[in-house]
PDB file of C-alpha atoms in Angstrom:
ATOM      1  CA  MET A  22       0.000   0.000   0.000  1.00  0.00           C
ATOM      2  CA  VAL A  23       3.026   2.279   0.343  1.00  0.00           C
ATOM      3  CA  ASP A  24       4.379   3.644  -2.938  1.00  0.00           C
ATOM      4  CA  ARG A  25       8.122   3.886  -2.483  1.00  0.00           C
ATOM      5  CA  ARG A  26       8.506   5.736  -5.783  1.00  0.00           C
ATOM      6  CA  SER A  27       6.132   8.567  -4.879  1.00  0.00           C
ATOM      7  CA  GLY A  28       8.748  10.701  -3.142  1.00  0.00           C
ATOM      8  CA  ILE A  29       6.493  10.898  -0.073  1.00  0.00           C
ATOM      9  CA  PRO A  30       8.057   9.330   3.023  1.00  0.00           C
ATOM     10  CA  ALA A  31       6.497   5.981   3.947  1.00  0.00           C
ATOM     11  CA  PHE A  32       5.453   7.145   7.410  1.00  0.00           C
ATOM     12  CA  ARG A  33       3.520  10.049   5.890  1.00  0.00           C
ATOM     13  CA  GLN A  34       1.739   7.692   3.488  1.00  0.00           C
ATOM     14  CA  VAL A  35       0.782   5.371   6.349  1.00  0.00           C
ATOM     15  CA  ALA A  36      -0.387   8.309   8.460  1.00  0.00           C
ATOM     16  CA  ALA A  37      -2.458   9.668   5.565  1.00  0.00           C
ATOM     17  CA  ASP A  38      -4.133   6.310   5.011  1.00  0.00           C
ATOM     18  CA  LEU A  39      -4.891   5.859   8.710  1.00  0.00           C
ATOM     19  CA  ARG A  40      -6.193   9.447   8.898  1.00  0.00           C
ATOM     20  CA  GLN A  41      -8.506   8.743   5.958  1.00  0.00           C
ATOM     21  CA  LYS A  42      -9.770   5.538   7.572  1.00  0.00           C
ATOM     22  CA  ILE A  43     -10.456   7.391  10.811  1.00  0.00           C
ATOM     23  CA  SER A  44     -12.303  10.142   8.921  1.00  0.00           C
ATOM     24  CA  ALA A  45     -14.320   7.550   6.991  1.00  0.00           C
ATOM     25  CA  GLY A  46     -15.350   5.813  10.205  1.00  0.00           C
ATOM     26  CA  THR A  47     -13.384   2.625   9.668  1.00  0.00           C
ATOM     27  CA  TYR A  48     -11.960   3.342  13.118  1.00  0.00           C
ATOM     28  CA  ALA A  49     -14.541   5.011  15.326  1.00  0.00           C
ATOM     29  CA  PRO A  50     -13.723   7.345  18.215  1.00  0.00           C
ATOM     30  CA  GLY A  51     -12.443   5.259  21.084  1.00  0.00           C
ATOM     31  CA  ASP A  52     -11.469   2.316  18.864  1.00  0.00           C
ATOM     32  CA  GLN A  53      -7.920   1.083  19.058  1.00  0.00           C
ATOM     33  CA  LEU A  54      -5.846   1.058  15.925  1.00  0.00           C
ATOM     34  CA  PRO A  55      -4.540  -2.317  14.809  1.00  0.00           C
ATOM     35  CA  SER A  56      -1.363  -3.500  16.531  1.00  0.00           C
ATOM     36  CA  GLU A  57       2.028  -2.383  15.281  1.00  0.00           C
ATOM     37  CA  ARG A  58       2.585  -5.894  13.966  1.00  0.00           C
ATOM     38  CA  ASP A  59      -0.664  -5.775  11.982  1.00  0.00           C
ATOM     39  CA  LEU A  60       0.150  -2.335  10.584  1.00  0.00           C
ATOM     40  CA  VAL A  61       3.643  -3.502   9.593  1.00  0.00           C
ATOM     41  CA  GLU A  62       2.104  -6.404   7.681  1.00  0.00           C
ATOM     42  CA  THR A  63      -0.683  -4.303   6.149  1.00  0.00           C
ATOM     43  CA  TYR A  64       1.551  -1.540   4.852  1.00  0.00           C
ATOM     44  CA  GLY A  65       4.744  -3.526   4.225  1.00  0.00           C
ATOM     45  CA  VAL A  66       6.873  -1.137   6.270  1.00  0.00           C
ATOM     46  CA  SER A  67       9.092  -1.381   9.343  1.00  0.00           C
ATOM     47  CA  ARG A  68       7.980  -0.936  12.935  1.00  0.00           C
ATOM     48  CA  PRO A  69       9.797   2.420  13.277  1.00  0.00           C
ATOM     49  CA  THR A  70       7.891   3.650  10.210  1.00  0.00           C
ATOM     50  CA  VAL A  71       4.584   2.637  11.809  1.00  0.00           C
ATOM     51  CA  ARG A  72       5.599   4.321  15.065  1.00  0.00           C
ATOM     52  CA  ASP A  73       6.501   7.519  13.211  1.00  0.00           C
ATOM     53  CA  ALA A  74       3.118   7.486  11.460  1.00  0.00           C
ATOM     54  CA  VAL A  75       1.184   6.983  14.707  1.00  0.00           C
ATOM     55  CA  ASP A  76       3.326   9.602  16.474  1.00  0.00           C
ATOM     56  CA  MET A  77       2.467  12.044  13.684  1.00  0.00           C
ATOM     57  CA  LEU A  78      -1.254  11.372  14.146  1.00  0.00           C
ATOM     58  CA  ARG A  79      -0.859  11.723  17.904  1.00  0.00           C
ATOM     59  CA  ALA A  80       0.887  15.098  17.477  1.00  0.00           C
ATOM     60  CA  GLU A  81      -2.011  16.225  15.247  1.00  0.00           C
ATOM     61  CA  GLY A  82      -4.527  15.150  17.892  1.00  0.00           C
ATOM     62  CA  VAL A  83      -6.067  12.532  15.604  1.00  0.00           C
ATOM     63  CA  VAL A  84      -5.288   9.669  18.019  1.00  0.00           C
ATOM     64  CA  ASN A  85      -4.391   9.493  21.684  1.00  0.00           C
TER      65      ASN A  85
END
């Protein structure tokens, strides 16, 4: 799901996709996001990349 040729860092792509899913209601307020392991498998990225994406969403106030 991450396009490594896009020029957009992988963590930003993951964060954008998660943000869209939250906005669309795939993850409702109060729901937990999938585990790091699940996100790593879903997006085909490393754990630090997933952590950076979630940290970005946390800094934006999108997740707690």
